[in-house]
Every structure is written in C-alpha cells, then in structure tokens.
Amino acid sequence: MSKTRVGIINVTGYAGSELARILHRHPDVEIAQVTGRSAAGKQLSEVFPHLLDADMEISPSLDDSVDFVFSALPHAASAEALSPFIEEDVRCVDISADFRLKDVNVFETWYKTAHPCPEYIENAVYGLPELHREDVKRSRLIANPGCYPTGTILGLAPAFDADIVETDVISDSKSGVSGAGRKGDVLYNFNEINDSMSAYGLSGHRHMPEMSQELSNLSRHGEVKVTFVPHLAPMTRGILGTHYATLTNGISQQETTDLYREFYADEPFVRVVGSAPSTKETWGSNHILINVNVDAYSGRLIVVTALDNLVKGAAGAGVQNMNLMLGLPEATGLEGLAIYP
Amino acid sequence: MSKTRVGIINVTGYAGSELARILHRHPDVEIAQVTGRSAAGKQLSEVFPHLLDADMEISPSLDDSVDFVFSALPHAASAEALSPFIEEDVRCVDISADFRLKDVNVFETWYKTAHPCPEYIENAVYGLPELHREDVKRSRLIANPGCYPTGTILGLAPAFDADIVETDVISDSKSGVSGAGRKGDVLYNFNEINDSMSAYGLSGHRHMPEMSQELSNLSRHGEVKVTFVPHLAPMTRGILGTHYATLTNGISQQETTDLYREFYADEPFVRVVGSAPSTKETWGSNHILINVNVDAYSGRLIVVTALDNLVKGAAGAGVQNMNLMLGLPEATGLEGLAIYP
Amino acid sequence: MSKTRVGIINVTGYAGSELARILHRHPDVEIAQVTGRSAAGKQLSEVFPHLLDADMEISPSLDDSVDFVFSALPHAASAEALSPFIEEDVRCVDISADFRLKDVNVFETWYKTAHPCPEYIENAVYGLPELHREDVKRSRLIANPGCYPTGTILGLAPAFDADIVETDVISDSKSGVSGAGRKGDVLYNFNEINDSMSAYGLSGHRHMPEMSQELSNLSRHGEVKVTFVPHLAPMTRGILGTHYATLTNGISQQETTDLYREFYADEPFVRVVGSAPSTKETWGSNHILINVNVDAYSGRLIVVTALDNLVKGAAGAGVQNMNLMLGLPEATGLEGLAIYP
Amino acid sequence: MSKTRVGIINVTGYAGSELARILHRHPDVEIAQVTGRSAAGKQLSEVFPHLLDADMEISPSLDDSVDFVFSALPHAASAEALSPFIEEDVRCVDISADFRLKDVNVFETWYKTAHPCPEYIENAVYGLPELHREDVKRSRLIANPGCYPTGTILGLAPAFDADIVETDVISDSKSGVSGAGRKGDVLYNFNEINDSMSAYGLSGHRHMPEMSQELSNLSRHGEVKVTFVPHLAPMTRGILGTHYATLTNGISQQETTDLYREFYADEPFVRVVGSAPSTKETWGSNHILINVNVDAYSGRLIVVTALDNLVKGAAGAGVQNMNLMLGLPEATGLEGLAIYP
C-alpha cells in the first residue's frame, strides 16, 4: 500500500514541529511537504536540529501533490491557507481555532476578526474522538480542539453525560509555556517565566466558548457556564486542569470513578487513574490522565486532568484524527509512552 | 538600647534558615542562639553556606539567655520545645501549626496527634497582623499562620468583611516546593518535580481548618466552607492562590477593587494590584500581592494572590509579628524588595 | 519469529524504567520479567504511572524463562545478580560499571569494593558500538558505558585516532540530575538543585578511568590523562560535554570537521553538527551530537557533545548493544526523534 | 548629611532594575531619576512590579540635578549617554563594556563599532576593587567589569600574582540567562532554554579580552591567553566558572588554598570556601565564592567560582564601586545575605 502523502502548513511552530516528529515514525504516511513563512528555503533541521533525521526543505506553500493537510497556522491565517484544499476536497486537520466554534458570531466576538470562510464551518467536525468518533471518521475537515478545552471537556464530559453536576463549573488550568508558542516576546523570556506562577486571561480567554459549546451539547439542562482561569506554570509542556462542579446528588466517590471508567472504557488514550496525576507522566505521549474526587464536605466534584498540550492537546490529537479519517488503527504512530522523568 | 537576644529553634529547615537570613540584617535584634537536631555542634555555614556572614555554632537547645524565641520545628515537637519558654513568659513565635487552631479537637483530628500543651492555645494569637494587629502587640505567644492560609485568608477577608460573597469558597493554590521542607524524599527529588505540575491533598489538607476558622470569624453568615486544593509547581518559592467565591449582589469590578484597597490601605505588606501578579514579583520579600476580579458572566469573585511562602508565608511574617510584640516599627528588617528576575 | 524474552533487573531506577519505555515499543523483543528490590509485588504502573501501557508485576528476581538480561543495579550488586546468567551463557547487558574497567585493581581502587566476579571481566566487551561494533556482536556480556564517558570518548575518539592532539585532555561536563538516580537524598531535593549550577567530584570521579582506558586504546602516544570535572545542571536529562585538547599540528577547522564526519560517517546515532548543540535537541533520543572547533589562537581543539544521559548514556545504548548481539538492525526500537521543546 | 542624588540610565533592563533594588535600601543615596528608552513616561512599577515601593516616573533622560550616574545601556550607547556627565566631571559608573578595554583598537575589533569617545578611556578605572581599590576611590569614571570576567579574573588573580601557573588558561563558564538581558528573542524563550544546556561563543566572546587584559597585568611572563567558552544554563541568575591552569611547580592543595585566603583576607565580598560552591549560594548577594583545587595527577590548578551575575557581576559591583568613590564603607547597602533556597 502506498503511503499517504501529508503536508504540514507552518511546520516552524511547536505544534507543527511536533506533527513532524510524530509523523516521522508513522508507518502509513510520509511527510511530503512542509511550509514555513520566514523559513521557506531552509532545511527543516536548520530550524529544528532535533528533526535531523526527518530533514527536508521547507517550502513556501504546499502544492497539489499532497493527499492530506495539517495546518498549524494561527487562526484566520489557517482557514485562509486551508481554503483551496477544502475546496478540492482534500482531507484537512486544522490545528487552529477557525472551525471549532459552530456559531461564527461567537468566533468573531472572541477572536476579534472576520472569519475568512464561514461557509465551511458547518461541515467541520470538532475533533475530539472520545465524543465524536464516528463523525471524525466521515469528516473531510477536522477542527482540532484547543489544548485547554481537551482537558476540561474530557474531564467533565462523563459528569454531564451522567447528569450528576450543575451547569456552572470552574476550570482552573495550569499550562506549560509551549502553549504560548515559539515566540520572541519578552513576556515569555526564560527569566520572566522561570520559577514563577501567574494567572492570566482573567477578563476572558478564547478557549472558554469551546468548552461551553461541547459541554452544553452533553448537558440536559441547557448551557454550561465555564469559569475558566488559565495559568502559566514554569514548565515547557503539560496542562494540569483542576475542575470544580457542584454535585446534584449524593453520588459516592466509588460510583463516580466507576462512571468515569465506564465512559472511557474503550478509549485508547484516556486513563482514569486512582491518584492525582502529574503532567510529567504524559510528557510526549498522547494520553490524558483523569482523576476523580468527590468532596462530600462541600458537595463538589473535583476532577484533575493531565495531558501534554503539544500531543493530546495539539499534534497527537491531530494524528489520532488523521488515523480515523484514513481508516487506520486509531493509535498508529502514537504508541510511545511518556518520557519520564 | 541593647539588642533583643533571639533564639531560633530548628534553624536547619527552610523556615529556620530564612529567619536567620532576615534577622541577620535586623538592626534591633541579635541572633543569640540557634538549634538543630542532627546538626548540633556544626557551624551554621556548614549546613547553609549562604549564611557565611551570620556564622555561629548550632546548639542542641536554647538556654535561658534568650529574650525571644522562634520555633521552626514540626508540629507537636514545636509546642513541646516551646513549653518551658511559654511557662517562663518568654515571648515566642511558633512557626508550626500547634497554636493556630482554637479548637484542640480540630487540631487533633487533622494532625492525628495529641496536643502536648493545649492549655496554652487560648492565649495564643493567630499572627496575621492584618486581622489581629492589636492582639499581636499584646501577645506573648504567636501562632504564625500557615503559608497557604496567609494567601487565602488575606485574599478573601475583605470580601467576607464587606459581606459580598457566599460562605462556600474555593482556594486553588499552587505552591513552590520549599513549602514541603528540606527533605530527603524521592517525592521531592528534582527529577520528579521539575517540569511538572500536580495536585495533592485531594482528600483534605491540614491548612483548610485555619482558613475556615479565620474566614468564619469575619463572616456574618456562619461557618465558611473552603474547598482547598493545593498543587505543587516546579519552582522553589512562591504561592499563587486563585480563589473563587459567589457574589451575593451585583457589585462592580471597580467597587470591589476599591473595597479591597480601602481594607488594606494602611498595610505595609499588602498591595492590591491592577493586574494579575506573578509569584516571582514577591521572591524574598514580605509582600503579598492581591488582584481582584469580578466575573459578571458567572457572578463570581476571582481573587488572585501571590506571596513568598518562606517570607510572608513563614519567616517574614514571624519577624513582622516579633516587631509588633517588641514595639518596633512593623517593617523593621523587612524593607528588602523582591529579587527579580 | 518468536520474540526474545527480555528481563530487566532493577526496573525501579531511571535507567531501568527507561529500558522498559524503549523496549515496550521494540518490535522484536518482549519484556518478560522485571525486578525491583523494595517494589517486588507491586505493579510497574504503581511505581511509574507513565508505564501504564507496559504494566506487569514486579518480581523479586528473574527466573530462567528469560533469554536476555539487562541489569540496572548499582555496581557490585549488578555483577552479583548477573553472575548466574553469565554462568548459564545467557546474553547480558550490564548498565552498571562492573565490567567496564579491564584492570580489576583500577575498579577496586575507584569503586572501593571487592569485585564479586573478576573472572568475567576479560570476556566482557565495552559496549560502545562506535568503537567496538564487531566485538559487541560476538559478545555474551556487555559492559554498557557510563553516561559521562559516552560523551567524552565519542567526542575525542576521532582526534586520537587521527593523532592530532596531545594526550593530556580536559572534559568539563554538565549533567542533568537524573544521572544521580532516583534517590531520596536532600542533596537532590528540588529546592537545592533548581536554578543552580555546581561542580563536584573535584577530587576524582569514577567515570574518569573509563575515559582514559578507551582513549588510551586509540592513542599512539601511550596513556591519555583526562582531567574530568563533572557538574550538576538544573535540568533532568542531558549531558553537555566541553572537551579541550591541545592540537599537535596546524590542522584547520574544516579539516578537523571533515575528519570527524568521516570517522562517524556510517554511524546511525552520531551526528557531527555545524553549530554548538543543546542537550534539549537529544531529549529522549539515542543520538549524540558533536560539534568540533579549532581555536587557532590557543592551538586548542574544543569539542562540544550533547546526549541524553538516560538514552545514549544508558538505556538506549543498552538496546543498541542488544540489537547488535541479537543480529537485529542496530536502530530497531530507537527510531524516535528527540522530544523538543 | 544630605543623600547623594543618583541617576540610573536605562533602568528597564535587568542590570538597571537590580541597581534600583539595591539602591532603594542604601541609606546614603537616593534614586533621584531613572531613564528608559521606550518606557519613558511610565511608572517604574508598571515595568517592574517588584519595585512597587521604589516607584517613580521613568524619564526620557537624566537632568543635571543628579550627583552620580550609573549607565546600564548597551555598549556604545552607554559611552554616548555618559559623555556629557563625564565632561561635567560628574562621577559615573558604566555597567557597559565601553571603558573596560584600555586599547581602543581591541574594543573596536571585538565590539565591531567605533568608540564614541575614546578620549575618556585613559582615565577610566576597571572597577574591580579587589585589584584596583585605590584607583577606584580616586576615579570619576568606573568601567564596571563584565559578569564573566569578574569570576575568571578573581578566580585566577591569586595564582598569577603568586606566579604559580602558566600563561595559557581555560575558563569554562556557565551562566544563567539573565546575563543575556531582558529581550524578546526566540533564542531566550522559556521553552528553548528550559531543561537544556548549551555552549556558545565558540568563535570568540567579547568578555575574553577583559580577562586577558587584567590577568596579563598580574602575570610576570607576559600576555595571558584565555580560552573562554561561555555556556547557557537553565537558570535565571548565577555564573559558575570552572578554570583550568597548568601549575608550574609542585605546590600543594593546602599551600594554594592558603595563598588564596591570604590574597583575599580583607575582602568584604570574596570567600575562599572549602568545598565546591553552587551558584544558588550567591543568589541576590554581592559575594563571590572561590574554591581551589590542585589536581596532582594532571598538574593542574582547578578553580571553581560562583557569583550572581546581576549583583557581583553587575549592579552590586557598581554599588561597591560607588561606595568607594563616595568615601562610604564599601559594603553599605550590600549587606544582604543570599536568598536560599
């Protein structure tokens, strides 16, 4: 069987280079072309020495020799770059936010820009296989979930599915700095970040509407309101999410854990674990670890989630979606365990 | 005026050595004696090379030549070691938890040990000058607050004082690893902690009852329930606390900030800041930074606090209390700005 | 073809768990048994949650059902545990230092213990395939090189082979903390290590005689003296070695680089790179990056090497050796690119 | 006595803000004005929240109301900005490199720019009090030493003074990232630096000629050649220097340590310590720690130095020089012990 020829638009960010790393070891696809804006003409290994064995020239743009496209461009630019491929019915995974929100007005409010091609939103599938596997398989255009929403949605989905919590929830999430991208900005200078924690986005963060959209779909009581506070932690990879919801009944710790275990029983990349996970346990792997706690004193459900924001939160999820779209075993190329310590 | 002769019991932990660092530059006291269990007989600079200019021999115990005692021993051991000094009416600051909880049963439940001298609890003052300044001045025995409670109580006190929030609150706190002490334990080995976030204490943490005790004192609606989830962040110092409370009325962002600013108007070490602080901005200083946010969408108050757990969260607060007890200007020896970056 | 049944003695350290991680994805072997001293009876995933998909019970010892043995025990204990397998002619890779030094007196001087089975030293092969590939293929007992020596020997081997440097060299090496093992020791407590650099072993480090032994074999002018100063860097993985040697002739930068490139032309895991590497570029991969500099001003050769101490410096090299011993393609199971950033 | 009115040019970098932090607690001077290029008009606390208690408006430039000037501008810009003050005979400390090298040609070769005012070089004093104290006292213009040279020169000066080493030495130095300044450059992005070590400047670094100039002054055998390789370590502050020199005679460990102790016997900020120091032991303090080792096997002297690059390596040394120039006790305002851990 000939390998699927994959193109990566904007390989020069962290999500793009992570796609290259993962796909390099994927047995059923080959990386046919990669693009990068300012880096066009350079070798991939000049920008990313760790990709030395996956070396190739960076192109200014993809041509029509590719069978499958990933875009790791920022929002708006991404939809624009994908447009011609969508038009030609080439299967696409968009790592950006452009096709995640079903309501284009919500997108335009939060992202403060006009959507370049709202006509494609309807057919895009929100690429969380744990919730939309069959749709992903049939889709030609995947909106890959945001890194924070992946943790929050998977952390709370079983609770909304089982109708055990109220619709007003809190996501206190702590992210590694790679989530902010590969930027030359004094805000992300090592000295400013190292050995320090901070909150941000207190007046609203763009990932919140995604969380609300997906959890509301599962809710039997209308819109789910998410109070979402992201934090910057002095680490490169990883998102630890601590989620607080009010239980609507006296469900026990054991029942809740069982309910979660059952919900995710057949999932290749979700593990409901018995003690609080650390993000390091997911470094470089496509797993999400979920730990469920019932606090009887306050009547709260506290769910802790850990994942690698560049893998399950971006490139790994993208490859998982690609596998489903191509009819391949879902875990192909994603078998690697986390690098620890 | 002759200098007050201070003794430090258990100088060999992080709170103890931080006391030595701060007191070394204090103009009105001298460090007369320091003790350390296994290190007795050694020079202080053998254990802590950074204290080279404050060198002295570590004693097995304090003698009666000291006028003022700090204990940085673990709970139970601390009360026991302080007993003879309390008995002799020597002024004491206990960095441990032994005298913080007014109800000895609550202490014994959470700390799983008999209290060595419950008879002294009544006269002990919870050493948060921002709430109990006059009592601190008159006290002979100070229960220095826990590091986490300092952030949570100061972060929420103005809201309870102004009666603008419900009594059920959440403290999602992220601490540097020095909070766990100077331990040889694989759990705190660099490799296990570095580049990783984790939650812990999900089944209950000892600092919660302190928070509840102090906030309940301020509440006009009875007991304050605190859902407290501590987290370990890959940094040495600092606690960032993110606190969530439900507003009981439609108070605005500006009104809330004003209310906080007024509450802390004369405080030498509390700053209500206009944007979310980072813990690094408090490294080595006795300040706590507080940022107040009203989330109109969810009707929540979100308060972010940042402090250095070894200074305002331990040794610095201890010196602040000592200054008040000795009738000195409250900020003496604590004028240093944070070391940044 | 049935898979080779591999046993790992002492899986509970960092080298042992790294072996499990790598072998889990190796297509031609299966992990048949793993041992751990205090952890016997536990599941592997209890000790290492990141190995959840490679779960199995930890045994007190290996039985005779294994076809191939890795030992990741400390020195002396390792040789003792391997003895019965060596006796039975089971192929073994010893990650410890027990069989590295050909002169048992040198071993006993540096390791301050009697060697448990010096009779096996003669047949052991120093497992650096780049220098001893054919011997490795034929060997039944491999002494896997130390992490520091791997960088220093590979960094200087081409220079000694080409006879361009004097025999008195310096290795200034900076290691991540995982090199010190998974220990509960206050020296390696996060707080003590974080944000700090230090030198150690200034009165002599055990890895020096290995460097000297292997480089002396290549030297045409007798014994190579290595001044080796190891340093602890505040990072988990990686060794950066900076090596200084005096050039014996006026060889140019280009000639030296060419000479290195030729020496390593067919090596699957050695890359001679054109600019100074960072250790992060090797995180989790079996590659070593080598950068060669001729300093005409001082007449010195300066060679910078970067590798992952747990992969090319321990477990990865072990698997590379295993592949050669089993007649498999040398890179099997080691194809993963580094995880960056 | 009225306080000296100090101006800081370019307070918005790390050296500038560190000057503000230290001078804020200095009893004999007041910070009269501070400048910053793009930040003019802002409050100091907007740029640096940790300076909240030292708040003032940032000016576009200093006026003539200041009695003493520090410049923390980059080279060339610094000399240009200082020119009018030098002209008016206002005492100046230049943190930049502009007046460090006595030979303007050497400056122009290494810094690749014309010197804006070479006429002032002759009267400038290289501000290392340990070597030039009396000249510093009399000087009106101090060239504050570079951060790396401070460690290397102080680490090797006693050996050259005592004539025990050959003139060809190696400085392998590892610096925290604050040495690279407060920059928005992807090279210093947290993700790129964190958990990684790298060498740089392998084709020559600007700090080398300073080292050579000062050590050559002490040498009795002509020019000292320094092979200097700087490294970037994943930490914010600190420089650990490991220095290698060839001993010319059979001097013992004890004799060498004694010689160093005697050389620095009266120095307030130099400590010759008995074991290898870590940079963390100097965090925020003006001390340099020096550890001396004689390696009899190789006949080498190995000197390890540790200092805080922003204090003894920049702002602290500047204040030490200022104290001498103003006739104040040398340690005024610099009494703080290191913040540890």
PDB file of C-alpha atoms in Angstrom, chain D residues 84-263:
ATOM      1  CA  PRO D  84      28.061  64.949  28.962  1.00  0.00           C
ATOM      2  CA  PHE D  85      28.296  63.804  32.580  1.00  0.00           C
ATOM      3  CA  ILE D  86      31.946  62.824  32.222  1.00  0.00           C
ATOM      4  CA  GLU D  87      32.527  66.216  30.643  1.00  0.00           C
ATOM      5  CA  GLU D  88      30.952  67.908  33.675  1.00  0.00           C
ATOM      6  CA  ASP D  89      33.042  65.752  35.992  1.00  0.00           C
ATOM      7  CA  VAL D  90      30.018  64.021  37.472  1.00  0.00           C
ATOM      8  CA  ARG D  91      31.099  60.658  38.866  1.00  0.00           C
ATOM      9  CA  CYS D  92      29.944  57.807  36.669  1.00  0.00           C
ATOM     10  CA  VAL D  93      29.808  54.027  36.787  1.00  0.00           C
ATOM     11  CA  ASP D  94      29.403  52.477  33.357  1.00  0.00           C
ATOM     12  CA  ILE D  95      27.938  48.976  33.533  1.00  0.00           C
ATOM     13  CA  SER D  96      28.600  48.514  29.811  1.00  0.00           C
ATOM     14  CA  ALA D  97      31.879  47.458  28.226  1.00  0.00           C
ATOM     15  CA  ASP D  98      32.781  50.865  26.785  1.00  0.00           C
ATOM     16  CA  PHE D  99      35.621  51.809  29.095  1.00  0.00           C
ATOM     17  CA  ARG D 100      36.888  48.390  30.123  1.00  0.00           C
ATOM     18  CA  LEU D 101      39.495  47.787  27.441  1.00  0.00           C
ATOM     19  CA  LYS D 102      42.480  50.079  27.591  1.00  0.00           C
ATOM     20  CA  ASP D 103      43.303  49.565  23.909  1.00  0.00           C
ATOM     21  CA  VAL D 104      40.573  51.157  21.818  1.00  0.00           C
ATOM     22  CA  ASN D 105      41.549  49.000  18.864  1.00  0.00           C
ATOM     23  CA  VAL D 106      40.837  45.882  20.826  1.00  0.00           C
ATOM     24  CA  PHE D 107      37.463  47.363  21.775  1.00  0.00           C
ATOM     25  CA  GLU D 108      36.612  48.211  18.186  1.00  0.00           C
ATOM     26  CA  THR D 109      37.701  44.800  16.914  1.00  0.00           C
ATOM     27  CA  TRP D 110      35.596  42.857  19.384  1.00  0.00           C
ATOM     28  CA  TYR D 111      32.585  45.164  19.568  1.00  0.00           C
ATOM     29  CA  LYS D 112      32.552  45.921  15.834  1.00  0.00           C
ATOM     30  CA  THR D 113      31.763  49.593  16.289  1.00  0.00           C
ATOM     31  CA  ALA D 114      33.625  52.874  16.553  1.00  0.00           C
ATOM     32  CA  HIS D 115      34.125  54.031  20.137  1.00  0.00           C
ATOM     33  CA  PRO D 116      32.072  57.218  20.682  1.00  0.00           C
ATOM     34  CA  CYS D 117      34.604  58.890  22.998  1.00  0.00           C
ATOM     35  CA  PRO D 118      37.949  57.100  23.197  1.00  0.00           C
ATOM     36  CA  GLU D 119      39.488  60.131  24.907  1.00  0.00           C
ATOM     37  CA  TYR D 120      37.943  59.104  28.212  1.00  0.00           C
ATOM     38  CA  ILE D 121      39.264  55.550  28.257  1.00  0.00           C
ATOM     39  CA  GLU D 122      42.612  56.526  29.743  1.00  0.00           C
ATOM     40  CA  ASN D 123      41.127  57.929  32.928  1.00  0.00           C
ATOM     41  CA  ALA D 124      38.586  55.199  33.403  1.00  0.00           C
ATOM     42  CA  VAL D 125      39.352  52.640  36.101  1.00  0.00           C
ATOM     43  CA  TYR D 126      38.479  48.965  35.701  1.00  0.00           C
ATOM     44  CA  GLY D 127      36.142  48.643  38.627  1.00  0.00           C
ATOM     45  CA  LEU D 128      37.309  45.505  40.356  1.00  0.00           C
ATOM     46  CA  PRO D 129      38.035  46.772  43.869  1.00  0.00           C
ATOM     47  CA  GLU D 130      39.878  43.578  44.727  1.00  0.00           C
ATOM     48  CA  LEU D 131      42.565  44.569  42.213  1.00  0.00           C
ATOM     49  CA  HIS D 132      42.213  48.335  41.878  1.00  0.00           C
ATOM     50  CA  ARG D 133      40.712  49.628  45.118  1.00  0.00           C
ATOM     51  CA  GLU D 134      42.813  52.743  45.493  1.00  0.00           C
ATOM     52  CA  ASP D 135      42.305  53.729  41.863  1.00  0.00           C
ATOM     53  CA  VAL D 136      38.585  53.220  42.210  1.00  0.00           C
ATOM     54  CA  LYS D 137      38.481  55.564  45.199  1.00  0.00           C
ATOM     55  CA  ARG D 138      40.118  58.337  43.220  1.00  0.00           C
ATOM     56  CA  SER D 139      38.273  57.737  39.975  1.00  0.00           C
ATOM     57  CA  ARG D 140      35.488  59.785  38.391  1.00  0.00           C
ATOM     58  CA  LEU D 141      34.710  57.124  35.770  1.00  0.00           C
ATOM     59  CA  ILE D 142      34.431  53.433  36.501  1.00  0.00           C
ATOM     60  CA  ALA D 143      34.269  50.709  33.889  1.00  0.00           C
ATOM     61  CA  ASN D 144      32.279  48.099  35.752  1.00  0.00           C
ATOM     62  CA  PRO D 145      33.638  44.635  34.899  1.00  0.00           C
ATOM     63  CA  GLY D 146      31.760  42.129  32.784  1.00  0.00           C
ATOM     64  CA  CYS D 147      29.926  39.361  34.597  1.00  0.00           C
ATOM     65  CA  TYR D 148      32.042  36.515  33.240  1.00  0.00           C
ATOM     66  CA  PRO D 149      35.370  38.353  33.713  1.00  0.00           C
ATOM     67  CA  THR D 150      34.561  39.040  37.370  1.00  0.00           C
ATOM     68  CA  GLY D 151      34.573  35.315  38.083  1.00  0.00           C
ATOM     69  CA  THR D 152      37.507  34.445  35.868  1.00  0.00           C
ATOM     70  CA  ILE D 153      39.777  37.293  36.952  1.00  0.00           C
ATOM     71  CA  LEU D 154      39.091  36.889  40.660  1.00  0.00           C
ATOM     72  CA  GLY D 155      39.363  33.125  40.282  1.00  0.00           C
ATOM     73  CA  LEU D 156      42.837  33.275  38.729  1.00  0.00           C
ATOM     74  CA  ALA D 157      44.334  36.527  40.048  1.00  0.00           C
ATOM     75  CA  PRO D 158      45.985  34.998  43.143  1.00  0.00           C
ATOM     76  CA  ALA D 159      47.598  32.305  41.005  1.00  0.00           C
ATOM     77  CA  PHE D 160      49.119  34.836  38.605  1.00  0.00           C
ATOM     78  CA  ASP D 161      50.066  37.113  41.462  1.00  0.00           C
ATOM     79  CA  ALA D 162      51.913  34.228  43.108  1.00  0.00           C
ATOM     80  CA  ASP D 163      53.348  33.130  39.771  1.00  0.00           C
ATOM     81  CA  ILE D 164      52.330  29.506  40.119  1.00  0.00           C
ATOM     82  CA  VAL D 165      50.647  28.873  36.745  1.00  0.00           C
ATOM     83  CA  GLU D 166      51.447  29.016  33.067  1.00  0.00           C
ATOM     84  CA  THR D 167      50.004  31.839  30.988  1.00  0.00           C
ATOM     85  CA  ASP D 168      47.640  29.676  28.941  1.00  0.00           C
ATOM     86  CA  VAL D 169      44.378  29.126  30.837  1.00  0.00           C
ATOM     87  CA  ILE D 170      40.855  27.893  30.250  1.00  0.00           C
ATOM     88  CA  SER D 171      37.632  29.411  31.582  1.00  0.00           C
ATOM     89  CA  ASP D 172      34.633  27.129  31.132  1.00  0.00           C
ATOM     90  CA  SER D 173      31.804  29.316  32.420  1.00  0.00           C
ATOM     91  CA  LYS D 174      28.131  28.540  32.859  1.00  0.00           C
ATOM     92  CA  SER D 175      25.757  31.463  33.077  1.00  0.00           C
ATOM     93  CA  GLY D 176      22.158  31.997  33.976  1.00  0.00           C
ATOM     94  CA  VAL D 177      20.006  33.507  31.270  1.00  0.00           C
ATOM     95  CA  SER D 178      19.581  36.936  32.842  1.00  0.00           C
ATOM     96  CA  GLY D 179      23.095  37.596  31.531  1.00  0.00           C
ATOM     97  CA  ALA D 180      21.586  37.798  28.062  1.00  0.00           C
ATOM     98  CA  GLY D 181      19.351  40.647  29.146  1.00  0.00           C
ATOM     99  CA  ARG D 182      15.645  41.363  29.089  1.00  0.00           C
ATOM    100  CA  LYS D 183      14.974  40.529  25.479  1.00  0.00           C
ATOM    101  CA  GLY D 184      12.142  39.432  23.312  1.00  0.00           C
ATOM    102  CA  ASP D 185      14.100  36.930  21.244  1.00  0.00           C
ATOM    103  CA  VAL D 186      13.009  33.406  20.480  1.00  0.00           C
ATOM    104  CA  LEU D 187      16.514  32.236  21.424  1.00  0.00           C
ATOM    105  CA  TYR D 188      15.754  33.107  25.033  1.00  0.00           C
ATOM    106  CA  ASN D 189      12.151  31.963  25.003  1.00  0.00           C
ATOM    107  CA  PHE D 190      11.498  29.821  28.060  1.00  0.00           C
ATOM    108  CA  ASN D 191      10.794  26.711  26.006  1.00  0.00           C
ATOM    109  CA  GLU D 192      14.093  26.857  24.179  1.00  0.00           C
ATOM    110  CA  ILE D 193      16.192  27.304  27.309  1.00  0.00           C
ATOM    111  CA  ASN D 194      14.403  25.325  29.962  1.00  0.00           C
ATOM    112  CA  ASP D 195      15.907  21.943  30.826  1.00  0.00           C
ATOM    113  CA  SER D 196      18.792  22.420  28.414  1.00  0.00           C
ATOM    114  CA  MET D 197      22.494  23.295  28.425  1.00  0.00           C
ATOM    115  CA  SER D 198      24.431  24.703  25.509  1.00  0.00           C
ATOM    116  CA  ALA D 199      27.774  26.281  24.739  1.00  0.00           C
ATOM    117  CA  TYR D 200      28.053  29.427  22.647  1.00  0.00           C
ATOM    118  CA  GLY D 201      30.604  31.991  21.582  1.00  0.00           C
ATOM    119  CA  LEU D 202      32.917  29.241  20.370  1.00  0.00           C
ATOM    120  CA  SER D 203      34.396  31.501  17.749  1.00  0.00           C
ATOM    121  CA  GLY D 204      35.222  34.128  20.374  1.00  0.00           C
ATOM    122  CA  HIS D 205      33.344  36.072  23.051  1.00  0.00           C
ATOM    123  CA  ARG D 206      33.740  39.752  23.871  1.00  0.00           C
ATOM    124  CA  HIS D 207      34.478  39.141  27.514  1.00  0.00           C
ATOM    125  CA  MET D 208      37.730  37.346  26.733  1.00  0.00           C
ATOM    126  CA  PRO D 209      39.925  40.418  26.102  1.00  0.00           C
ATOM    127  CA  GLU D 210      38.956  41.823  29.513  1.00  0.00           C
ATOM    128  CA  MET D 211      40.065  38.647  31.182  1.00  0.00           C
ATOM    129  CA  SER D 212      43.307  38.675  29.270  1.00  0.00           C
ATOM    130  CA  GLN D 213      43.966  42.378  29.970  1.00  0.00           C
ATOM    131  CA  GLU D 214      43.542  42.082  33.712  1.00  0.00           C
ATOM    132  CA  LEU D 215      45.341  38.769  34.163  1.00  0.00           C
ATOM    133  CA  SER D 216      48.207  39.899  31.936  1.00  0.00           C
ATOM    134  CA  ASN D 217      48.683  42.857  34.266  1.00  0.00           C
ATOM    135  CA  LEU D 218      49.337  40.377  37.061  1.00  0.00           C
ATOM    136  CA  SER D 219      51.424  37.953  35.047  1.00  0.00           C
ATOM    137  CA  ARG D 220      55.205  38.020  35.236  1.00  0.00           C
ATOM    138  CA  HIS D 221      55.506  36.185  31.947  1.00  0.00           C
ATOM    139  CA  GLY D 222      53.688  38.411  29.533  1.00  0.00           C
ATOM    140  CA  GLU D 223      50.287  38.022  27.950  1.00  0.00           C
ATOM    141  CA  VAL D 224      47.817  35.612  29.450  1.00  0.00           C
ATOM    142  CA  LYS D 225      45.880  33.696  26.825  1.00  0.00           C
ATOM    143  CA  VAL D 226      42.386  32.736  27.910  1.00  0.00           C
ATOM    144  CA  THR D 227      40.415  30.038  26.153  1.00  0.00           C
ATOM    145  CA  PHE D 228      36.956  31.157  27.202  1.00  0.00           C
ATOM    146  CA  VAL D 229      33.849  29.095  26.488  1.00  0.00           C
ATOM    147  CA  PRO D 230      30.607  30.512  27.844  1.00  0.00           C
ATOM    148  CA  HIS D 231      27.585  28.284  28.347  1.00  0.00           C
ATOM    149  CA  LEU D 232      23.919  28.948  28.872  1.00  0.00           C
ATOM    150  CA  ALA D 233      22.436  27.108  31.862  1.00  0.00           C
ATOM    151  CA  PRO D 234      18.696  26.747  32.531  1.00  0.00           C
ATOM    152  CA  MET D 235      18.632  29.140  35.472  1.00  0.00           C
ATOM    153  CA  THR D 236      17.964  32.836  35.834  1.00  0.00           C
ATOM    154  CA  ARG D 237      20.917  34.066  37.855  1.00  0.00           C
ATOM    155  CA  GLY D 238      24.408  32.893  38.563  1.00  0.00           C
ATOM    156  CA  ILE D 239      27.696  32.189  36.886  1.00  0.00           C
ATOM    157  CA  LEU D 240      29.676  29.114  37.752  1.00  0.00           C
ATOM    158  CA  GLY D 241      33.180  29.298  36.351  1.00  0.00           C
ATOM    159  CA  THR D 242      35.499  26.311  36.182  1.00  0.00           C
ATOM    160  CA  HIS D 243      39.041  27.437  35.480  1.00  0.00           C
ATOM    161  CA  TYR D 244      41.936  25.251  34.435  1.00  0.00           C
ATOM    162  CA  ALA D 245      45.573  26.306  34.596  1.00  0.00           C
ATOM    163  CA  THR D 246      48.828  24.353  34.462  1.00  0.00           C
ATOM    164  CA  LEU D 247      50.846  24.583  37.666  1.00  0.00           C
ATOM    165  CA  THR D 248      54.488  25.469  37.188  1.00  0.00           C
ATOM    166  CA  ASN D 249      55.667  23.819  40.349  1.00  0.00           C
ATOM    167  CA  GLY D 250      54.655  21.216  42.875  1.00  0.00           C
ATOM    168  CA  ILE D 251      52.594  23.486  45.101  1.00  0.00           C
ATOM    169  CA  SER D 252      50.217  21.573  47.359  1.00  0.00           C
ATOM    170  CA  GLN D 253      46.463  21.873  47.805  1.00  0.00           C
ATOM    171  CA  GLN D 254      46.917  23.412  51.232  1.00  0.00           C
ATOM    172  CA  GLU D 255      49.547  25.910  50.134  1.00  0.00           C
ATOM    173  CA  THR D 256      47.379  27.026  47.257  1.00  0.00           C
ATOM    174  CA  THR D 257      44.305  27.461  49.408  1.00  0.00           C
ATOM    175  CA  ASP D 258      46.348  29.408  51.943  1.00  0.00           C
ATOM    176  CA  LEU D 259      47.735  31.621  49.220  1.00  0.00           C
ATOM    177  CA  TYR D 260      44.210  32.385  48.004  1.00  0.00           C
ATOM    178  CA  ARG D 261      42.940  33.004  51.527  1.00  0.00           C
ATOM    179  CA  GLU D 262      45.747  35.420  52.185  1.00  0.00           C
ATOM    180  CA  PHE D 263      45.244  37.235  48.887  1.00  0.00           C
TER     181      PHE D 263
END
